[in-house]
PDB file of C-alpha atoms in Angstrom:
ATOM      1  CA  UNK A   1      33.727 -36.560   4.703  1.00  0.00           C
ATOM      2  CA  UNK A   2      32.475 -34.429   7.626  1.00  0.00           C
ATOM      3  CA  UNK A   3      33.938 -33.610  10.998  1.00  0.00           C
ATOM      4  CA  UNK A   4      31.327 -33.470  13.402  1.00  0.00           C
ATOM      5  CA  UNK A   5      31.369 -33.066  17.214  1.00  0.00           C
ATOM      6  CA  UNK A   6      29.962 -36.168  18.773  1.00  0.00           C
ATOM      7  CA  UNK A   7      31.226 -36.273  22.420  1.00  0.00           C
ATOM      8  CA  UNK A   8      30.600 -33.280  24.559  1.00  0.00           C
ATOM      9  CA  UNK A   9      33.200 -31.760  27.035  1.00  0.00           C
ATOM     10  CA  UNK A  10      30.853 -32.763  29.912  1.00  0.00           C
ATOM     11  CA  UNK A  11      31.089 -37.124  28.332  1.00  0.00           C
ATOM     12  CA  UNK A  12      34.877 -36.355  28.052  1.00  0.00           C
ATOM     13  CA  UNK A  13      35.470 -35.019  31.466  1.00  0.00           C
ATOM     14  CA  UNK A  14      33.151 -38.126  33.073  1.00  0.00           C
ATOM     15  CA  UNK A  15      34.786 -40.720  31.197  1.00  0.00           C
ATOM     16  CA  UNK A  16      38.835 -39.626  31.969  1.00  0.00           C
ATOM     17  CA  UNK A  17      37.385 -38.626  35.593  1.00  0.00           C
ATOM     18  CA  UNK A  18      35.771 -41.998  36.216  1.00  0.00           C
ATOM     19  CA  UNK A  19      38.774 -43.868  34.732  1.00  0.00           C
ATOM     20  CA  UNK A  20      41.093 -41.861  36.771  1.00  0.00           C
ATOM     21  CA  UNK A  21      39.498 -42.542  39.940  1.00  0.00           C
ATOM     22  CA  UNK A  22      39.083 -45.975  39.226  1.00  0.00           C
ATOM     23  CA  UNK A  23      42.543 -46.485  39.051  1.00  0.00           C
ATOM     24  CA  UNK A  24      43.379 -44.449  42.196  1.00  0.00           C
ATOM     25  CA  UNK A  25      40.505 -46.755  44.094  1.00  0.00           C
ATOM     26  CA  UNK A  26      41.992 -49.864  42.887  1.00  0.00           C
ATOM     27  CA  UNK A  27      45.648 -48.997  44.096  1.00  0.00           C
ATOM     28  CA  UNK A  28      44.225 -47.079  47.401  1.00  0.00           C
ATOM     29  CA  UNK A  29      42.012 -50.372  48.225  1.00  0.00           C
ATOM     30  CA  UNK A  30      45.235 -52.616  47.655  1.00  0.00           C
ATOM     31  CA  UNK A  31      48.061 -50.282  49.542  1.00  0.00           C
ATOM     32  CA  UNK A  32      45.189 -49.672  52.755  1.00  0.00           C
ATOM     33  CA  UNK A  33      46.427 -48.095  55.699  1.00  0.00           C
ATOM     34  CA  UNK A  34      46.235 -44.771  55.572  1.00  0.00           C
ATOM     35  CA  UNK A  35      45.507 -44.440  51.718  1.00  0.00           C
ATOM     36  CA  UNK A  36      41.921 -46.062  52.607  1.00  0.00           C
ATOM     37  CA  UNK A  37      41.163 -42.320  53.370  1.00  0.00           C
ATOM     38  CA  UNK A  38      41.588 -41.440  49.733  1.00  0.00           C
ATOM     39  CA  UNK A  39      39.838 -44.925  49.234  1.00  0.00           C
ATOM     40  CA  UNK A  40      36.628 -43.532  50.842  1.00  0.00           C
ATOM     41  CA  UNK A  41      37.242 -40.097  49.023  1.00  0.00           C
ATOM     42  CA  UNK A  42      37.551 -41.910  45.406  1.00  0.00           C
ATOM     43  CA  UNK A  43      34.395 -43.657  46.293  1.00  0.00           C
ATOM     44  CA  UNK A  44      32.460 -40.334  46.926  1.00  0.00           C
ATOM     45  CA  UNK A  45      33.834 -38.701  43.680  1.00  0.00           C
ATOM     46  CA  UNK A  46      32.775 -42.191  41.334  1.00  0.00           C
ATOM     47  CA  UNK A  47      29.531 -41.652  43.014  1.00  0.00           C
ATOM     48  CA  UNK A  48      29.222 -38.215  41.972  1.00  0.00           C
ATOM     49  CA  UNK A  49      29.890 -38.969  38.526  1.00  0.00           C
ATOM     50  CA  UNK A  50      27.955 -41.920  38.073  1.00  0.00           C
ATOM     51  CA  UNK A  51      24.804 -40.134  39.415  1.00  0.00           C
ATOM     52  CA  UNK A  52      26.331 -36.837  37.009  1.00  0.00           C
ATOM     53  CA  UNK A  53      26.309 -39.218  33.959  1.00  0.00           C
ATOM     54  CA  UNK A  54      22.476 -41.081  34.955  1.00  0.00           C
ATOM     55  CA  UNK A  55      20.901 -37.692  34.645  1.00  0.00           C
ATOM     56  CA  UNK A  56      23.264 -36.383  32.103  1.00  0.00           C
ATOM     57  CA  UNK A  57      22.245 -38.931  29.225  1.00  0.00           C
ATOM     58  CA  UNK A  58      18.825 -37.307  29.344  1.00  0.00           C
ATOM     59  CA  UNK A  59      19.574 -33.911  28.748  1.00  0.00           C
ATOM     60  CA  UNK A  60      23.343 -34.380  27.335  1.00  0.00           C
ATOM     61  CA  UNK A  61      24.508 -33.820  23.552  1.00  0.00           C
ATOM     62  CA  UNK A  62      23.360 -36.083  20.893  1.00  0.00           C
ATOM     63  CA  UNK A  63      25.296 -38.887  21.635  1.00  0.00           C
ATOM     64  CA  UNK A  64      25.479 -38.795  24.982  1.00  0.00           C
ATOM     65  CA  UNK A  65      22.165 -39.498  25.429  1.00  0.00           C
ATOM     66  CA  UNK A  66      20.557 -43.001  26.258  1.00  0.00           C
ATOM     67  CA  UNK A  67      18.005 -42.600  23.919  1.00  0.00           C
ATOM     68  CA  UNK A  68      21.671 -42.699  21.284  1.00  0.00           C
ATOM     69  CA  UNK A  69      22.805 -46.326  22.206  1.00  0.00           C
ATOM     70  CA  UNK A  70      21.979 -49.319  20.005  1.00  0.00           C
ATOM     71  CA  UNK A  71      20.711 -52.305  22.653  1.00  0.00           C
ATOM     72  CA  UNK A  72      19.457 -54.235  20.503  1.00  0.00           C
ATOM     73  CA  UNK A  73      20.884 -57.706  20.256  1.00  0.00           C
ATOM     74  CA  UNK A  74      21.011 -58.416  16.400  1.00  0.00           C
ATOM     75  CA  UNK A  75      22.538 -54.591  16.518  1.00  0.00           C
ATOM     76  CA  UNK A  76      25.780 -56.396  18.346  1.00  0.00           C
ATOM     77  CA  UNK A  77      25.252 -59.135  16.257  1.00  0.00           C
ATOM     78  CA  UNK A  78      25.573 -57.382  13.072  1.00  0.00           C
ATOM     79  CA  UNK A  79      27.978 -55.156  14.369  1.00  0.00           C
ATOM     80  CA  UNK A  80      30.572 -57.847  14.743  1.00  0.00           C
ATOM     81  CA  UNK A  81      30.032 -59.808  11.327  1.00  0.00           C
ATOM     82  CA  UNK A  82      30.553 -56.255   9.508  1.00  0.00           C
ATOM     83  CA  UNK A  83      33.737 -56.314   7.362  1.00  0.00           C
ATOM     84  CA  UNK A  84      36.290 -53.115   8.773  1.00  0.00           C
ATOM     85  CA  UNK A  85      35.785 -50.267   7.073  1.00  0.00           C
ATOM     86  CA  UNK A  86      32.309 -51.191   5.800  1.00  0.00           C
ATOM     87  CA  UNK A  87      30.525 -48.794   8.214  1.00  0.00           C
ATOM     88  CA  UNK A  88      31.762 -46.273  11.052  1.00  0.00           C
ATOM     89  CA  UNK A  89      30.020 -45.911  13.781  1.00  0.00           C
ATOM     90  CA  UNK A  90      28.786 -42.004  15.173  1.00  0.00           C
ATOM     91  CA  UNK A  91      28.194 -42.606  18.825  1.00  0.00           C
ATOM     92  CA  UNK A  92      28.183 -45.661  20.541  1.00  0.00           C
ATOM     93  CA  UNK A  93      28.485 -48.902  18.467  1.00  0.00           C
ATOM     94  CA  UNK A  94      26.465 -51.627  19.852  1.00  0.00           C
ATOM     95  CA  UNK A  95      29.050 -53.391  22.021  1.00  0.00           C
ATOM     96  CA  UNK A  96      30.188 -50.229  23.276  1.00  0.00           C
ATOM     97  CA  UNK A  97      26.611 -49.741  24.409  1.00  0.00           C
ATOM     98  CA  UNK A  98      26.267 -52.167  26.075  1.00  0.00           C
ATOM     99  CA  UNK A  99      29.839 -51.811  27.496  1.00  0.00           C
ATOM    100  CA  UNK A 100      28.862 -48.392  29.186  1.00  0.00           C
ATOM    101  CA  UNK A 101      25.663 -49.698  30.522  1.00  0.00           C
ATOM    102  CA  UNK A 102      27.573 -53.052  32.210  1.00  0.00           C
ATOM    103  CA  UNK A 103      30.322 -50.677  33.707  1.00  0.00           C
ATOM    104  CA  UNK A 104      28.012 -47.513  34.672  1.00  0.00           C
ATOM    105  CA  UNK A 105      25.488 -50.528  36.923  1.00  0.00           C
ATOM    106  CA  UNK A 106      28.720 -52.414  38.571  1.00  0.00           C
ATOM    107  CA  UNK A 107      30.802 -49.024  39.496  1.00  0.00           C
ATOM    108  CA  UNK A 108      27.044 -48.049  40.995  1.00  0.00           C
ATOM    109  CA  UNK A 109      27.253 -51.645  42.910  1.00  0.00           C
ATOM    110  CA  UNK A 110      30.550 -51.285  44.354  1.00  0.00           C
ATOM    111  CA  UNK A 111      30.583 -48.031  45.244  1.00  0.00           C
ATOM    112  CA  UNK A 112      27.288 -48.786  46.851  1.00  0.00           C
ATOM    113  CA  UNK A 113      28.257 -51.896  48.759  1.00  0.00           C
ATOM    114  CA  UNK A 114      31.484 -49.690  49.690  1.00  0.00           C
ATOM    115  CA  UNK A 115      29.069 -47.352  51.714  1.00  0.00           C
ATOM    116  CA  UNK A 116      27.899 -50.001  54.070  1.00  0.00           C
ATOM    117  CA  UNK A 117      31.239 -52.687  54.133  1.00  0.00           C
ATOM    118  CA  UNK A 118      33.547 -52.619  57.087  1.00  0.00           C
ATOM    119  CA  UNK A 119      36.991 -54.086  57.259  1.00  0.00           C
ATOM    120  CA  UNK A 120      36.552 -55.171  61.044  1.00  0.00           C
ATOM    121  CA  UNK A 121      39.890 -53.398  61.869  1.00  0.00           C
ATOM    122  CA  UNK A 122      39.500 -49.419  60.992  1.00  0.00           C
ATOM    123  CA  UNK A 123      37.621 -48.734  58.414  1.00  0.00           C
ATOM    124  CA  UNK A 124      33.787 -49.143  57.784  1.00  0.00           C
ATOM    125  CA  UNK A 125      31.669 -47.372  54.966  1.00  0.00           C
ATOM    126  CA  UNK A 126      29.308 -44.587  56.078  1.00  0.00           C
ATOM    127  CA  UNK A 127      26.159 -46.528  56.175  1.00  0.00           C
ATOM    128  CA  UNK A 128      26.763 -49.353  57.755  1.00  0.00           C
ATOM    129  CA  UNK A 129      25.076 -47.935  61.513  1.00  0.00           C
ATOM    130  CA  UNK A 130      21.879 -47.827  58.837  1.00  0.00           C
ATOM    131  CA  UNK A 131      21.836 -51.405  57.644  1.00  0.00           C
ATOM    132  CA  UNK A 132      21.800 -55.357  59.833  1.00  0.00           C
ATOM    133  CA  UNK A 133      25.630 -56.757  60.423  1.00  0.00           C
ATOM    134  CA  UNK A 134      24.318 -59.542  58.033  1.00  0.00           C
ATOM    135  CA  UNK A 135      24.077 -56.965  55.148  1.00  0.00           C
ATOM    136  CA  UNK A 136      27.410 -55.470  56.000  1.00  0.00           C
ATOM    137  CA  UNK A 137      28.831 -58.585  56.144  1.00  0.00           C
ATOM    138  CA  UNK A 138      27.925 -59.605  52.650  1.00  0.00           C
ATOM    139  CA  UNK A 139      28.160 -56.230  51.321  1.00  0.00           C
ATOM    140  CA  UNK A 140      32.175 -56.484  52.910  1.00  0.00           C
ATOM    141  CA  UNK A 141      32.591 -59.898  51.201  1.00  0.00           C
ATOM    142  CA  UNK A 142      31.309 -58.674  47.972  1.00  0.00           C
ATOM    143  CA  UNK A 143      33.480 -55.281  47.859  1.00  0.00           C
ATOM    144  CA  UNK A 144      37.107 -57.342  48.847  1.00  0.00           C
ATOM    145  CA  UNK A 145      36.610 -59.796  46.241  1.00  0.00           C
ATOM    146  CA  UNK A 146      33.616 -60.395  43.676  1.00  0.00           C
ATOM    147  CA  UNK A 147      33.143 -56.861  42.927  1.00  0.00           C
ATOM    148  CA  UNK A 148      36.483 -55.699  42.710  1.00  0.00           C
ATOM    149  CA  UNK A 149      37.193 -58.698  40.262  1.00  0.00           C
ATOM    150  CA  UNK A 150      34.517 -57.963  38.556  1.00  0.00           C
ATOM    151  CA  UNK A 151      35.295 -54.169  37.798  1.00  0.00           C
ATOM    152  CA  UNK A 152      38.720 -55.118  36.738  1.00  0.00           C
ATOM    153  CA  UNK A 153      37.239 -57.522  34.327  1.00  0.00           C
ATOM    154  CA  UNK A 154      35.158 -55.069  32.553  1.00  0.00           C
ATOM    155  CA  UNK A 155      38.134 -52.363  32.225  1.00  0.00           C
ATOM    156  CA  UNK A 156      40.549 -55.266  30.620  1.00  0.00           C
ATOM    157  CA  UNK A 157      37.413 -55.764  28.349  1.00  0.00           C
ATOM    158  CA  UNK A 158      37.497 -51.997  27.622  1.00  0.00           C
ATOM    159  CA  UNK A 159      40.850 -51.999  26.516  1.00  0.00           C
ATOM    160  CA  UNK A 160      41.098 -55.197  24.824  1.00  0.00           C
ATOM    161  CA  UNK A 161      37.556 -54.023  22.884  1.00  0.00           C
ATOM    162  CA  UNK A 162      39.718 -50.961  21.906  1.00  0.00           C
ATOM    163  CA  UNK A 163      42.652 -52.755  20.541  1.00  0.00           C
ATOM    164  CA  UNK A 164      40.200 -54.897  19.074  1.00  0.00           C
ATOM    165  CA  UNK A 165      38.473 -52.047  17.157  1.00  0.00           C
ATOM    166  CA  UNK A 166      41.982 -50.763  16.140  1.00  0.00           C
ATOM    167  CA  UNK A 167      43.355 -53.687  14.856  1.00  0.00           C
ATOM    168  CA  UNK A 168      40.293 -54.123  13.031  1.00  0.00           C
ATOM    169  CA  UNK A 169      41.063 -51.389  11.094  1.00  0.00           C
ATOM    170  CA  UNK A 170      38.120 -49.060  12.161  1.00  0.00           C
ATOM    171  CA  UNK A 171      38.901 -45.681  12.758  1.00  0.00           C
ATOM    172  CA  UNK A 172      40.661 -45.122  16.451  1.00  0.00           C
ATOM    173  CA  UNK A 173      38.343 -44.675  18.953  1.00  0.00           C
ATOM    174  CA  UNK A 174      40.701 -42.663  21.587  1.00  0.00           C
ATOM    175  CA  UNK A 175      40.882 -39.620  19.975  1.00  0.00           C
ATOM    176  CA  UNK A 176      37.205 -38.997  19.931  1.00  0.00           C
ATOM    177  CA  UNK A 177      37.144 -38.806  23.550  1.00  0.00           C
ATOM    178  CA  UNK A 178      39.894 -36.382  23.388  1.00  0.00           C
ATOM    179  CA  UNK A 179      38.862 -33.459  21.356  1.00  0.00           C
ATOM    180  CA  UNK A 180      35.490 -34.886  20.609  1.00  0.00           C
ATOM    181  CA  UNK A 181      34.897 -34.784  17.241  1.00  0.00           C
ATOM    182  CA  UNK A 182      35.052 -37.694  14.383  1.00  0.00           C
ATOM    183  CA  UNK A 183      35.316 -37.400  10.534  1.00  0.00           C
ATOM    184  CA  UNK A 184      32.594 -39.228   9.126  1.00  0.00           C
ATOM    185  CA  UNK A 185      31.262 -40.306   5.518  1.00  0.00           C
ATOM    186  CA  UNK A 186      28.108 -38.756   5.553  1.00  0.00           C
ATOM    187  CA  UNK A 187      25.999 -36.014   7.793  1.00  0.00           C
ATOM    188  CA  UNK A 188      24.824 -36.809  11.550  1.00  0.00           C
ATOM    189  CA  UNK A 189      23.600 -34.890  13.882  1.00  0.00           C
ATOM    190  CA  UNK A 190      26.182 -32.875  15.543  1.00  0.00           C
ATOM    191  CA  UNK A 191      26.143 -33.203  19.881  1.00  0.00           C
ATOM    192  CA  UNK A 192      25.580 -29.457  21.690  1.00  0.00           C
ATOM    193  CA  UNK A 193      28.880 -28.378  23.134  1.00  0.00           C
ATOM    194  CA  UNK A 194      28.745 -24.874  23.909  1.00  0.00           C
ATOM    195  CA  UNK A 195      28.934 -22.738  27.024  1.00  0.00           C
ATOM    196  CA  UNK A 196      25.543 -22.808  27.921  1.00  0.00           C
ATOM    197  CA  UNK A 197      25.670 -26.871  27.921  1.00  0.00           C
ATOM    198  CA  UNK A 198      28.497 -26.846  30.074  1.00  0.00           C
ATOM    199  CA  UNK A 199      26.769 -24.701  32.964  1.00  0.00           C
ATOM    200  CA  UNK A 200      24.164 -27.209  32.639  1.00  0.00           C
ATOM    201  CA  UNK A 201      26.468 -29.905  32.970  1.00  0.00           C
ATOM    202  CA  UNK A 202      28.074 -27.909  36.171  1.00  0.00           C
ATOM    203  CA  UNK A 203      24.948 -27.489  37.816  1.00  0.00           C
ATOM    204  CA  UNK A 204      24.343 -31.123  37.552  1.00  0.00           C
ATOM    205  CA  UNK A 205      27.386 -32.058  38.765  1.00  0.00           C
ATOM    206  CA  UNK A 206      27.185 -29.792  41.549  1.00  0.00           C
ATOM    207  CA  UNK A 207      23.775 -31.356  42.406  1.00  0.00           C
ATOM    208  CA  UNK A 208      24.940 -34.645  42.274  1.00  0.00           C
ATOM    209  CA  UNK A 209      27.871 -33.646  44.626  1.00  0.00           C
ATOM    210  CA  UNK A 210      25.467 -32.328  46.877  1.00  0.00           C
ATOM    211  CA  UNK A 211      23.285 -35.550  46.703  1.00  0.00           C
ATOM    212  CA  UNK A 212      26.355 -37.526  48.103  1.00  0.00           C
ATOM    213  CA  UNK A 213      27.111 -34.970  50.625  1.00  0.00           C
ATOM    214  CA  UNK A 214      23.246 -35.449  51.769  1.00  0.00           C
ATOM    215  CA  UNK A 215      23.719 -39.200  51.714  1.00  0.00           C
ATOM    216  CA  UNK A 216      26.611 -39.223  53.979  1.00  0.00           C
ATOM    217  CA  UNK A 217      25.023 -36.708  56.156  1.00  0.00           C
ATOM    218  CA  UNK A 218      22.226 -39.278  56.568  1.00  0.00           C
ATOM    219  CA  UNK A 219      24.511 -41.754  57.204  1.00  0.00           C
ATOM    220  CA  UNK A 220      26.244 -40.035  60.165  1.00  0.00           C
TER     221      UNK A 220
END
């Protein structure tokens, strides 16, 4: 067996960030009032990550990377008639690929139809002055309801693909994306991890904080 380190500090961080802020948008958009200022804040912060983790599975470790996740349909399809045990997975498996790629475009969508809704009563997205009452309009309707439902579906199909893999009898799955290694039965390629990778990672994330700053300049 070998212990190798597949997810990166930089994955880690984005994936507990993003599900963090998730939840805080999801109880912030329900409570409104004055939490819809956190709302709006939550919003800027998923953006930031989402455009961190776009850029960041180009030059990210191993794993990380899109060129690591297995898209191919009879990939899934295989994946899901293998027995447990009978094969463990370094990275992504192949529903988990496409999991990330489904979440990653409708957390862009809603955040993005966040920056141009308005609520009619006290609070409208950034970009709205930028865009024809017809798009905000839709954009509104989409945010309130379709989106948001949406969203929530795909988490409860995270967690029930977890308990899924678990009861399955594959090895966990959480504890990777804790400490970020996995014990498996033969040799992969182990994902970078050290210092210098995490400045990179900072400087991205800086960039892509700056990005959203820029947008919302634009917008005002």
């Amino acid at each position: 067996m070998f212990t190798v380190r597949i997810w990166d500090l930089p994955t880690r961080f984005f994936h507990w960030a993003l599900a963090a802020c998730v939840v805080g948008l999801f109880i912030t958009g329900n409570v409104g009032g004055n939490a819809m200022v956190w709302h709006f804040r939550l919003g800027y912060a998923v953006l930031t990550l989402v455009l961190f983790r776009l850029a960041w599975g180009f030059v990210g470790g191993h794993w990380s990377r899109w060129s690591s996740l297995s898209l191919h349909p009879r990939h899934a399809l295989a994946y899901l008639q293998t027995r447990a045990n009978e094969r463990t997975e370094a990275g992504h498996n192949p529903l988990g690929s496409w999991s990330i790629l489904a979440m990653l475009f409708f957390v862009l969508f809603q955040v993005s139809t966040g920056l141009i809704s308005d609520d009619e009563i006290a609070n409208s997205g950034p970009l709205t002055a930028l865009v024809s009452g017809s798009w905000v309009s839709w954009a509104s309707a989409w945010h309130k309801h379709w989106g948001k439902l949406i969203i929530l579906a795909l988490v409860v199909l995270h967690l029930l693909a977890l308990l899924w893999h678990r009861f399955k009898k594959h090895p966990p799955l959480v504890p990777a994306m804790l400490h970020g290694d996995k014990t498996l039965p033969q040799p992969v390629p182990a994902s970078r991890d050290h210092w210098p990778h995490r400045l990179v990672a900072l400087l991205i994330l800086g960039l892509s904080a700056l990005s959203v700053y820029g947008l919302l300049l634009w917008g005002t």
